[in-house]
Short mmCIF file of C-alpha atoms and ligand atoms in Angstrom, two decimals:
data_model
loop_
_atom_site.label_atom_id
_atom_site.label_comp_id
_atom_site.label_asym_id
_atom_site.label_seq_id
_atom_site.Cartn_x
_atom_site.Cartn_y
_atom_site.Cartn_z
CA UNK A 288 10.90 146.19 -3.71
CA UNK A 289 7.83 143.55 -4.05
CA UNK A 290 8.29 141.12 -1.19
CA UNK A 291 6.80 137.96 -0.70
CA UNK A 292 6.68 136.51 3.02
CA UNK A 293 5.66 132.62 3.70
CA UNK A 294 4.68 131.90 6.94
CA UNK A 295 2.60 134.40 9.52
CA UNK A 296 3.82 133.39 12.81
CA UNK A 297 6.39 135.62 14.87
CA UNK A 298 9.15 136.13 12.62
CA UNK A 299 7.20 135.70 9.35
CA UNK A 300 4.57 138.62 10.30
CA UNK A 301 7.29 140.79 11.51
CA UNK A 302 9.69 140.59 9.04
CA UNK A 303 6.32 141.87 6.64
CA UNK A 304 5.26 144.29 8.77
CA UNK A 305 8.60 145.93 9.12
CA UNK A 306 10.00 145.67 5.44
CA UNK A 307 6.27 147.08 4.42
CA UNK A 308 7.26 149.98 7.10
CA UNK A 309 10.16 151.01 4.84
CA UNK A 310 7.75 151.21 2.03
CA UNK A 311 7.71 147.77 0.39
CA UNK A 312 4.90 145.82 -1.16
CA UNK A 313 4.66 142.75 1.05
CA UNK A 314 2.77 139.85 0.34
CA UNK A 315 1.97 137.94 3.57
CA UNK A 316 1.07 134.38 2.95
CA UNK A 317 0.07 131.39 5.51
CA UNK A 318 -1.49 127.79 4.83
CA UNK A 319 -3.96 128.68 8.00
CA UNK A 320 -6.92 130.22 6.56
CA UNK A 321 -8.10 131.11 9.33
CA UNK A 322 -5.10 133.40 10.92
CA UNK A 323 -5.42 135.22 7.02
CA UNK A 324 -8.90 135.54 7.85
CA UNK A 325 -8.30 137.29 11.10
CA UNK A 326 -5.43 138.99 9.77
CA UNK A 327 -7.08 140.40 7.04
CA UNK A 328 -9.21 142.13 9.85
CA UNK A 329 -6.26 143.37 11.49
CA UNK A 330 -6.28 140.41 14.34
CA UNK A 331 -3.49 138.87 15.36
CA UNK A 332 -2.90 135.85 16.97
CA UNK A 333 -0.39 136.63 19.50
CA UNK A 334 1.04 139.52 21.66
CA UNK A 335 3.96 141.74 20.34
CA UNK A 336 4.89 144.73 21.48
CA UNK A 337 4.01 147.50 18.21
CA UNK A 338 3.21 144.91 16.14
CA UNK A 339 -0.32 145.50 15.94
CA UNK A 340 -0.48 149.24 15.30
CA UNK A 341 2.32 148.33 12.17
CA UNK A 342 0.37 146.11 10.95
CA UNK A 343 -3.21 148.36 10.62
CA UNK A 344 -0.68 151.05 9.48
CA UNK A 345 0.42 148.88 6.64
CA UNK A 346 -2.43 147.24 5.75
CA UNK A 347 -4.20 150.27 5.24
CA UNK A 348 -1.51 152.14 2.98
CA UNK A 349 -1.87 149.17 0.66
CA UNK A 350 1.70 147.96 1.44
CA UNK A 351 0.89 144.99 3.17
CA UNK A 352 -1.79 142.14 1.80
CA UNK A 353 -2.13 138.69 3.34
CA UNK A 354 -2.91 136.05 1.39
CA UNK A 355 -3.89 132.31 2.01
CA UNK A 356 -1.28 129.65 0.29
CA UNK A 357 -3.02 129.02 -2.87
CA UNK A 358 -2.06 131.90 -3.88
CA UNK A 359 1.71 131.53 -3.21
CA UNK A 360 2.58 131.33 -6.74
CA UNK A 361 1.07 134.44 -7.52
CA UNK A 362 2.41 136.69 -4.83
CA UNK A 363 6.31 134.94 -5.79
CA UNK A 364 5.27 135.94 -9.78
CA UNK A 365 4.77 139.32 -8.23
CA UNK A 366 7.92 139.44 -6.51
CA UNK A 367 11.25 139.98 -6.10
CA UNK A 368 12.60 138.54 -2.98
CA UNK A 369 10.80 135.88 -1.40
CA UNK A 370 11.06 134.87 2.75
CA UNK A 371 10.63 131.37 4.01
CA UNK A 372 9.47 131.96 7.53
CA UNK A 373 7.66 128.64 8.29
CA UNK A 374 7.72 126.84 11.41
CA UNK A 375 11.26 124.23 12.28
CA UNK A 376 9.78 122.18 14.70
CA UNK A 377 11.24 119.21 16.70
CA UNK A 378 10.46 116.24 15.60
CA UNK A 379 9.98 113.38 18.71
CA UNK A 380 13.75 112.71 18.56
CA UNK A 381 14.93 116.25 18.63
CA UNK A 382 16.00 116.95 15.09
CA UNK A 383 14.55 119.38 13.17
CA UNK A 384 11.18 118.73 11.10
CA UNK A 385 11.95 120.37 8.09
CA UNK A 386 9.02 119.12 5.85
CA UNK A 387 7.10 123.13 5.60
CA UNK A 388 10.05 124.77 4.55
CA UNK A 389 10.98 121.79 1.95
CA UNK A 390 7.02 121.76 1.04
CA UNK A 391 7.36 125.65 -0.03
CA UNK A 392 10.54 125.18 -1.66
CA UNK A 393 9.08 122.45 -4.07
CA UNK A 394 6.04 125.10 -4.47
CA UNK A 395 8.05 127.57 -5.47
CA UNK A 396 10.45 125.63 -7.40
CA UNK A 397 7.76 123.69 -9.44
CA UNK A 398 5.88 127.52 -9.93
CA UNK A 399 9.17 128.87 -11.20
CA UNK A 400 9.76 125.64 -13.80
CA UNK A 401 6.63 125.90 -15.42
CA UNK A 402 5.95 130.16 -15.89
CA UNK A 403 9.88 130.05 -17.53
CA UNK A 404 10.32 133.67 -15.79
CA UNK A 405 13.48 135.27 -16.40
CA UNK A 406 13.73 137.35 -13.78
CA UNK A 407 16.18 137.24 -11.28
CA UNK A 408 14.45 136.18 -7.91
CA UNK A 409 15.98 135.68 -4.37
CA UNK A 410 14.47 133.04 -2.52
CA UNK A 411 15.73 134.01 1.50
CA UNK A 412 15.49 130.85 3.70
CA UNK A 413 15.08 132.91 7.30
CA UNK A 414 13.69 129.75 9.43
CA UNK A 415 15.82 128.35 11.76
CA UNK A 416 17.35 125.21 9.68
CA UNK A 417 20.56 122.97 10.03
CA UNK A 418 23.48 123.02 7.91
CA UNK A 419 22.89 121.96 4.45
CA UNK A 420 19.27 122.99 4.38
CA UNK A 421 19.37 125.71 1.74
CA UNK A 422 21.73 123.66 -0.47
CA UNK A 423 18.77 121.33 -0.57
CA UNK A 424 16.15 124.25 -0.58
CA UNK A 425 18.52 125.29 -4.14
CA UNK A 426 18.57 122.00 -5.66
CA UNK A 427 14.72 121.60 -5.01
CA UNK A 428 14.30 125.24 -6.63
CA UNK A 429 16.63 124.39 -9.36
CA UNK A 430 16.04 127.67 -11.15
CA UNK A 431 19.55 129.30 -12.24
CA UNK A 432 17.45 132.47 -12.28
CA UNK A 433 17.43 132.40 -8.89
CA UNK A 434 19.72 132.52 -5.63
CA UNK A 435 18.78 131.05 -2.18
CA UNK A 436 20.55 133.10 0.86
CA UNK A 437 20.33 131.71 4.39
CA UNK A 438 19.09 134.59 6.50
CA UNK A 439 18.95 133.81 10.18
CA UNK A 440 16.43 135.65 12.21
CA UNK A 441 17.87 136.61 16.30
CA UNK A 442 14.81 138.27 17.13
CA UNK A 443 13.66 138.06 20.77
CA UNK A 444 10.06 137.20 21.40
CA UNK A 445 8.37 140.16 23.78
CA UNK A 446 11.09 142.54 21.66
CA UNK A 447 10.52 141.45 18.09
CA UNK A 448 9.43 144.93 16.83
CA UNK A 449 12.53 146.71 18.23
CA UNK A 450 14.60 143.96 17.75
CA UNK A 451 13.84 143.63 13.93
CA UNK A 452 14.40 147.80 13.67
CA UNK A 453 17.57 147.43 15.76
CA UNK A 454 19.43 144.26 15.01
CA UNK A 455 22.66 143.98 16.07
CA UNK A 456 24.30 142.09 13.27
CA UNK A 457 22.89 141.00 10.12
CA UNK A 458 24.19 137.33 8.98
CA UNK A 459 24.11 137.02 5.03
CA UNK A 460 24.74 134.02 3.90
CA UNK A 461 26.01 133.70 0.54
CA UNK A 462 28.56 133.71 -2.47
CA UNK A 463 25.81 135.28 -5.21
CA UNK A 464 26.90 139.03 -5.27
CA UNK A 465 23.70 140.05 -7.03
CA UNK A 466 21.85 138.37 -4.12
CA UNK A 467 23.77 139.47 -1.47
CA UNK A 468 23.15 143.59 -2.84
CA UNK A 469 19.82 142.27 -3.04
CA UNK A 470 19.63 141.55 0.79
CA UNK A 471 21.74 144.69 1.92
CA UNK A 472 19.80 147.32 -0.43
CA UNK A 473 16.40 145.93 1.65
CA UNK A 474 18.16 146.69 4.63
CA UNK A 475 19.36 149.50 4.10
CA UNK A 476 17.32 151.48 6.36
CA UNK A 477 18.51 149.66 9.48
CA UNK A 478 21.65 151.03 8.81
CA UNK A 479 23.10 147.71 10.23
CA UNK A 480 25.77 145.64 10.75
CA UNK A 481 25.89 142.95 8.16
CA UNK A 482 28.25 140.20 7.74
CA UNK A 483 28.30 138.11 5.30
CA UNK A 484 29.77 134.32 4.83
CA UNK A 485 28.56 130.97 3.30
CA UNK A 486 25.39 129.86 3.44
CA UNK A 487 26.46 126.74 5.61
CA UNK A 488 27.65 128.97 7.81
CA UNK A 489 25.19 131.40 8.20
CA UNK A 490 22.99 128.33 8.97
CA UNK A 491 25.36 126.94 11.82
CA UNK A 492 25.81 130.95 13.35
CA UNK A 493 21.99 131.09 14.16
CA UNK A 494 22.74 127.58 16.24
CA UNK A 495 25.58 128.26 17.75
CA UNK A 496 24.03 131.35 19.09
CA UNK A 497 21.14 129.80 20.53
CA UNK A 498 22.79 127.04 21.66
CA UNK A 499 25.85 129.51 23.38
CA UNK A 500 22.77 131.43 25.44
CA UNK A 501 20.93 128.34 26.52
CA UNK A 502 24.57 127.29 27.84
CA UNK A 503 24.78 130.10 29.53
CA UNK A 504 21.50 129.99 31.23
CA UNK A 505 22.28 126.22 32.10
CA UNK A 506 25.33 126.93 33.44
CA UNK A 507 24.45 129.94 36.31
CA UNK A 508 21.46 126.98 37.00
CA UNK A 509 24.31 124.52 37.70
CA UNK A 510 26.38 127.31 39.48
CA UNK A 511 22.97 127.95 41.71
CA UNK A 512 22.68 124.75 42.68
CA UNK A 513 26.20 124.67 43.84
CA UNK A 514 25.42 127.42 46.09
CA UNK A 515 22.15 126.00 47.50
CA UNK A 516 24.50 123.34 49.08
CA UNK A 517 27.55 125.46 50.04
CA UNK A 518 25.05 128.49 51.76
CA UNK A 519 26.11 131.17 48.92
CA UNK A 520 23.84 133.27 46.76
CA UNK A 521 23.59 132.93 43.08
CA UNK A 522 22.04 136.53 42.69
CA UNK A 523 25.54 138.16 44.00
CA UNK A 524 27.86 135.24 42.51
CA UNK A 525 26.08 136.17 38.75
CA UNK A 526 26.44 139.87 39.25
CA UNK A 527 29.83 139.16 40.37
CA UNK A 528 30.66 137.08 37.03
CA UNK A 529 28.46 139.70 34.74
CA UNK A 530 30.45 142.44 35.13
CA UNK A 531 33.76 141.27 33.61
CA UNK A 532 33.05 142.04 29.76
CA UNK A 533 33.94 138.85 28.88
CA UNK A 534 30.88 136.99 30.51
CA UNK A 535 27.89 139.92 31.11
CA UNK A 536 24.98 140.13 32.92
CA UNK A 537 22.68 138.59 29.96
CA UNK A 538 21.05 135.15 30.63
CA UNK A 539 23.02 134.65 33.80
CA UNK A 540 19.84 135.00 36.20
CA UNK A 541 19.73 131.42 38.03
CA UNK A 542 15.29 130.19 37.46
CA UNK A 543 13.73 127.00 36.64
CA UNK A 544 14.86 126.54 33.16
CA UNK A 545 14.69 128.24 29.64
CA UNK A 546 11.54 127.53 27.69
CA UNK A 547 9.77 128.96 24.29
CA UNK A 548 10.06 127.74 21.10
CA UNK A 549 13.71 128.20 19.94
CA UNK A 550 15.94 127.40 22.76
CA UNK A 551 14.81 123.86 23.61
CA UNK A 552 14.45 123.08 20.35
CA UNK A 553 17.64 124.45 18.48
CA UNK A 554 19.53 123.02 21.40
CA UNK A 555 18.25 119.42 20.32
CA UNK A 556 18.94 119.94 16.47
CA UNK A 557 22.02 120.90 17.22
CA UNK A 558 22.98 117.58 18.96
CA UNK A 559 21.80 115.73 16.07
CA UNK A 560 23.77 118.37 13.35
CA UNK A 561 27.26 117.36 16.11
CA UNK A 562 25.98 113.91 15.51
CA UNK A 563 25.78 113.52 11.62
CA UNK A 564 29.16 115.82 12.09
CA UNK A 565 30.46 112.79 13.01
CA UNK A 566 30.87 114.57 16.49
CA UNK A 567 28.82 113.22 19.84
CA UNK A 568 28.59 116.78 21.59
CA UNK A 569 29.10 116.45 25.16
CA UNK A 570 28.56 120.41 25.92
CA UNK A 571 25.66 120.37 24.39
CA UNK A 572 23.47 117.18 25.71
CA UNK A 573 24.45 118.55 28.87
CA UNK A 574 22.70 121.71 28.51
CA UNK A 575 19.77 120.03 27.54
CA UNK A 576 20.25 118.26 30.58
CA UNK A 577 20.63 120.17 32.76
CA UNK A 578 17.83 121.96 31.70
CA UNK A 579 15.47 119.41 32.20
CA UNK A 580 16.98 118.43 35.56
CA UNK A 581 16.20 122.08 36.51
CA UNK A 582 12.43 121.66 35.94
CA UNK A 583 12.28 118.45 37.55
CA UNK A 584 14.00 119.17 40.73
CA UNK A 585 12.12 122.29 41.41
CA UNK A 586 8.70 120.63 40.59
CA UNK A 587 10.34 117.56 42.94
CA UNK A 588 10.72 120.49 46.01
CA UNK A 589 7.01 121.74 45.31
CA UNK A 590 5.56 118.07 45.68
CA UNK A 591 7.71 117.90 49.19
CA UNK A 592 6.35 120.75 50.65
CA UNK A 593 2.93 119.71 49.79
CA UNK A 594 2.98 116.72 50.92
CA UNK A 595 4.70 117.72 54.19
CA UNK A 596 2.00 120.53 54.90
CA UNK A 597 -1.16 117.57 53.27
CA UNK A 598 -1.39 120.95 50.88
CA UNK A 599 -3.71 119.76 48.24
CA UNK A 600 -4.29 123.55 46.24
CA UNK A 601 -1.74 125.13 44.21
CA UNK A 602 -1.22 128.48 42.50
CA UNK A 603 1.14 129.10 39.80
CA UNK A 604 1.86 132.79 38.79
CA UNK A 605 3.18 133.21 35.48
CA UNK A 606 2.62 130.89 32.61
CA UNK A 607 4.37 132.01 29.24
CA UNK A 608 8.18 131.13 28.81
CA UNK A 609 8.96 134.66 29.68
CA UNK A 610 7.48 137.92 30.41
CA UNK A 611 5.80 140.70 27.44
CA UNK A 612 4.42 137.21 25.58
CA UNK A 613 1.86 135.20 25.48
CA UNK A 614 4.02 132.37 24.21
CA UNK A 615 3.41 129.46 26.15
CA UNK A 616 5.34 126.87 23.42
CA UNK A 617 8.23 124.48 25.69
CA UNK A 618 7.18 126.73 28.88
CA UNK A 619 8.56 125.57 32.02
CA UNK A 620 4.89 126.04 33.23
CA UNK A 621 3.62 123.03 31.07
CA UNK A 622 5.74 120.68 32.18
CA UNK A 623 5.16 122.00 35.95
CA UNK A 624 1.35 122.44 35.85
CA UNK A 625 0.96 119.03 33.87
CA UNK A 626 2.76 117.08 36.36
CA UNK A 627 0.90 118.66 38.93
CA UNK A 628 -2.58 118.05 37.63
CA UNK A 629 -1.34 114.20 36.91
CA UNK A 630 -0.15 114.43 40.46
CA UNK A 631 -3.65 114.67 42.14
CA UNK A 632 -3.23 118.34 43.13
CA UNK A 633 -5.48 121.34 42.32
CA UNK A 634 -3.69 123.94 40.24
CA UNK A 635 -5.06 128.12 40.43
CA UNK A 636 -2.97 129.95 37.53
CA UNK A 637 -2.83 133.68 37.14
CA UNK A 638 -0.97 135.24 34.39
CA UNK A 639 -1.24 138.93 32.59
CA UNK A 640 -1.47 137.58 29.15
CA UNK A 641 -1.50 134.09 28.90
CA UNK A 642 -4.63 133.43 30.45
CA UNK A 643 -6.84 132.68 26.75
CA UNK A 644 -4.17 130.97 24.98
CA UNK A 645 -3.40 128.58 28.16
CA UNK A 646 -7.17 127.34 28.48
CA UNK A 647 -6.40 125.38 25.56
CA UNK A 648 -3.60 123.40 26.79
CA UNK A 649 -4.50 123.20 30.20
CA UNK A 650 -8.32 122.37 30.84
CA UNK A 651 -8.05 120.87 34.53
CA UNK A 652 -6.65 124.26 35.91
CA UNK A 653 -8.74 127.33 37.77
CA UNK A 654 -7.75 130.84 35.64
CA UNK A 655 -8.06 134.11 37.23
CA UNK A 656 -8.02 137.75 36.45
CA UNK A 657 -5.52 139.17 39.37
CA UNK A 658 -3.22 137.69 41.36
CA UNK A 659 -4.58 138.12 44.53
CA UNK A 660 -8.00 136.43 43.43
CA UNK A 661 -5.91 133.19 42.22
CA UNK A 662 -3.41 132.85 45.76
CA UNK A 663 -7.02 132.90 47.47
CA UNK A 664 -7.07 129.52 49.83
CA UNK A 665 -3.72 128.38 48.50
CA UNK A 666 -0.99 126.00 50.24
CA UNK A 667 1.71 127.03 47.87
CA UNK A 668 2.48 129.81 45.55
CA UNK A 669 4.74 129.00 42.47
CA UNK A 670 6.24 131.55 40.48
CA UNK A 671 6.93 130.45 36.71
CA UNK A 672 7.29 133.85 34.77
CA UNK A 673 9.11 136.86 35.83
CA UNK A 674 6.27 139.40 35.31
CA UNK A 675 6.94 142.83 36.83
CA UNK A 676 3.61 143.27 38.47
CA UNK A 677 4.71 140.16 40.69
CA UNK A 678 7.64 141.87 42.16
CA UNK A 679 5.93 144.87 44.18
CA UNK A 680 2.80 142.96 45.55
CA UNK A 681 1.38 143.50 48.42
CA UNK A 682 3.33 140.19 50.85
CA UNK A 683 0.86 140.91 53.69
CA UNK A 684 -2.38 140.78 51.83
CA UNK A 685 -1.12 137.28 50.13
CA UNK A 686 -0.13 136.06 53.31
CA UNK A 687 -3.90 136.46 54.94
CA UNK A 688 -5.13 134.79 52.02
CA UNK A 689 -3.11 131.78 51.73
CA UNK A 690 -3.96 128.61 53.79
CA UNK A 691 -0.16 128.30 53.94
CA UNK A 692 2.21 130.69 53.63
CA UNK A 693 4.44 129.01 50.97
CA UNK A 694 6.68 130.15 48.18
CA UNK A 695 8.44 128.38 45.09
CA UNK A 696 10.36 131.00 43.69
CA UNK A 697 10.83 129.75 40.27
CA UNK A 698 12.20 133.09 38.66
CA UNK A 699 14.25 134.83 41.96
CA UNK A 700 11.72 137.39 41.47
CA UNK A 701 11.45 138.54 45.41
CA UNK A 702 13.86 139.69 48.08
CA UNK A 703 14.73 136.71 50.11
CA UNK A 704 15.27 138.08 53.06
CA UNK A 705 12.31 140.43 52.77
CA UNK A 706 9.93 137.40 51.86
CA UNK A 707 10.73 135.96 55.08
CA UNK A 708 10.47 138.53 57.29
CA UNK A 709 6.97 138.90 55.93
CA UNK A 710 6.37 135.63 57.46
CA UNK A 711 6.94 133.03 54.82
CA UNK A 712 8.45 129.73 53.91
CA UNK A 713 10.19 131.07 50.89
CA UNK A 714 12.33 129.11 48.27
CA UNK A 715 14.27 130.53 45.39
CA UNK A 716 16.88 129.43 43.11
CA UNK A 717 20.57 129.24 44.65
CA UNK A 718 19.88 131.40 47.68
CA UNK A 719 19.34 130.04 51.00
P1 NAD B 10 5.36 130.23 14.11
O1 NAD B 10 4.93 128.87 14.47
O2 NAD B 10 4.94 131.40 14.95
O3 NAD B 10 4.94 130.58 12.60
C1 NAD B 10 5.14 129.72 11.54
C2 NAD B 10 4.02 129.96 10.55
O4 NAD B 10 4.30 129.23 9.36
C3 NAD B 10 2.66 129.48 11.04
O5 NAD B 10 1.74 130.54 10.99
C4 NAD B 10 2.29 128.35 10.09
O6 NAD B 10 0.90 128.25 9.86
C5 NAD B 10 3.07 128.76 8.85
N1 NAD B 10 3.32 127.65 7.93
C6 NAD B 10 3.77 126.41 8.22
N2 NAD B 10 3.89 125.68 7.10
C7 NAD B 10 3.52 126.48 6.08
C8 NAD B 10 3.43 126.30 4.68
N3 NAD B 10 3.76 125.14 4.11
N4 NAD B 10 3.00 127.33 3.93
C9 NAD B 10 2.66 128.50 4.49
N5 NAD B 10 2.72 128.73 5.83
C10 NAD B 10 3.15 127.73 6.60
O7 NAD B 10 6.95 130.16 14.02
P2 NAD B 10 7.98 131.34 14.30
O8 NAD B 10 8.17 131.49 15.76
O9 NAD B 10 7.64 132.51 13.46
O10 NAD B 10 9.32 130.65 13.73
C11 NAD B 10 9.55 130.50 12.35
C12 NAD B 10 10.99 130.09 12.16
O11 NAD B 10 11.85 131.13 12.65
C13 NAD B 10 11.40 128.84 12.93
O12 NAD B 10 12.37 128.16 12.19
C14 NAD B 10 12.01 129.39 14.21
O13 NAD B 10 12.94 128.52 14.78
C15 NAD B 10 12.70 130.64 13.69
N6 NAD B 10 12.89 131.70 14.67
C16 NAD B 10 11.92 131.98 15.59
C17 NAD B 10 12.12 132.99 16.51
C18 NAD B 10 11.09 133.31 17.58
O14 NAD B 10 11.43 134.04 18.52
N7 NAD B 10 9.86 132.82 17.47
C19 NAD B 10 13.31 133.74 16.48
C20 NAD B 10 14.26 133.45 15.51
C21 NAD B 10 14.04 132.43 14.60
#
């Protein structure tokens, strides 16, 4: 099939890289020249795990071309089934800014007015959008010619790759048979689960999933506090919970918060979708809540023990939202590190891929290459990412070179009891 694919970014680039894997023609399209430019070289602009070597791969055979957006309504002439991938962002009162993904509708729809084709197109809205967004995406296409399916990407940033080539479930949403083959002839090669339903639905699934993990993940963080006060441990109360098959072990680990650029903000949109529901969702403002209470009473411990000690040098391991990305978007580091800086205090960051992308965002803090270079001189060691290399370092050696032996265990990354022994003030999540 000819594929066109608008939008570069995580899910955008992926989706082409893997559908021009199964031996598509993908047309790869962004409005930043500049990532097409680097593209075009075979740079990209983030970390994925495989993504890169796909990408060469493809670009090479011929399969996949990037393109800059004036040349959108060549590449959907050209095509049969075209992606919207663009950005959802929150807008400053939490709902989601939908203006790309209506911009490139219009684009299209306008394109497909005026050339008259009679082809039968698919236009596949795969950003994450509220309820009622395609409908509008199909009125603003207004081509009877063609069908707009809502999509909904799950990938996992750090696993998009795999997680593209191994989906679990595929949500199609909607009633257009043609379209639907369409969508399951593409996918074929997965060899998938797909289920299909209405296109309002398939819109509220993607949601309601994000929105059922970041409840989970806000929960275990309310559980953990529990246990800080009643001298229990949140690491054996989760794996406790995990193993009945009706809960499991995923995003129960107790930390400072969930971060990137889905959960926070999918959580929000969905409060305002409850709202024009007609429904004030009291589940879900409190797991935006509690969320953000998690990141300000850890950072509210950290300022404590600094004062206490007159510490005045910090150093924060870990910077992206989570470990195998570079993806430092809602981070529970930003808020941490920002506060910090506007606190007075001098902030040392190491992280093992972050490093470049964070010197834009944060220009008051000292970045180094290892870890034990940045805890140099320190009066408090924060740990904001759950890298591996972190767990099996070497406690002596960062204990000679600390000023004070302090750790904010953002992530329950070490051994309590171990950390102590070792001959430091140590502080998790939910463990005493
Ligand atoms: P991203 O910010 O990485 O990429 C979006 C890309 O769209 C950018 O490169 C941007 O330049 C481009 N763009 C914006 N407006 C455009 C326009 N008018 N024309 C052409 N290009 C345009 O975003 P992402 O992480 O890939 O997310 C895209 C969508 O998928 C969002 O709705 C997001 O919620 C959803 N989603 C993301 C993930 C994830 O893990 N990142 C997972 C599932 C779903």
């Amino acid at each position: 099939m000819r594929i066109c694919i608008v939008g570069a970014g995580y899910v955008g680039l992926v989706t082409a890289a893997c559908l021009a894997d199964f031996g598509n023609k993908v047309f790869c399209i962004d409005k930043d020249s500049e990532k097409i430019r680097k593209l075009k070289k075979g740079n990209i602009d983030f970390f994925e795990l495989g993504l890169s070597e796909m990408v060469l791969k493809n670009t090479k055979a011929g399969r996949l071309e990037f393109l800059s957006s004036t040349s959108l309504e060549k590449a959907v002439r050209d095509s049969n089934v075209i992606f919207i991938a663009v950005g959802t962002p929150p807008l400053p009162n939490g709902d989601a800014d939908l203006s790309a993904v209506y911009d490139v509708a219009k684009r299209i729809g306008k394109f497909l007015k005026k050339s008259k084709t009679r082809k039968f197109k698919v236009v596949v809205v795969r950003s994450t959008v509220p309820v009622g967004t395609s409908d509008q995406v199909a009125k603003l296409i207004g081509n009877g010619k063609t069908a707009i399916i809502s999509n909904p990407e799950f990938l996992r940033e750090g696993h998009t790759v795999y997680d593209f080539l191994h989906p679990e479930r595929i949500v199609i949403g909607s009633n257009n048979k043609s379209a639907c083959n369409v969508l399951s002839e593409l996918y074929r090669p997965l060899n998938a689960r797909i289920i299909f339903m209405g296109r309002r639905s398939a819109e509220l699934t993607k949601y309601a999933s994000n929105a059922f993990l970041a409840n989970k993940i806000s929960f275990i963080n309310e559980i953990a506090c529990i246990c800080e006060g009643m001298n229990a441990n949140i690491k054996e109360v989760a794996d406790g919970m995990g193993y009945d098959s009706r809960i499991g072990h995923a995003h129960l680990r107790a930390g400072v918060g969930y971060g990137g650029s889905c959960l926070p903000k999918d959580v929000t949109a969905l409060i305002h979708l409850a709202n024009k529901a007609g429904h004030d969702s009291l589940i879900l403002k409190s797991i935006d809540q509690v969320n953000n209470f998690q990141r300000r009473r850890f950072l509210g411990k950290i300022i404590k023990s600094l004062k206490k000690n007159k510490g005045k040098t910090v150093c924060v391991w870990g910077l992206s939202f989570k470990p195998q990305t570079d993806d430092l978007r809602d981070a529970p580091s930003v808020y941490i590190i920002n506060a910090l800086v506007k606190e007075g205090y001098k902030v040392k960051a190491y992280d093992p891929m972050t490093n470049g992308r964070a010197r834009q965002i944060f220009s008051d803090v000292e970045y180094f290459d290892d870890l034990y270079s940045a805890v140099k001189g320190s009066d408090i060691l924060v740990v904001l990412t759950e890298w591996n290399e972190f767990r099996e370092v070497d406690l002596g050696k960062i204990r000679s070179l600390m000023k004070h032996p302090v750790v904010f265990d953002g992530r329950n990354i070490f051994n309590h009891k171990k950390i102590r022994e070792s001959g430091f003030k140590y502080t998790g999540i939910g463990v005493q």
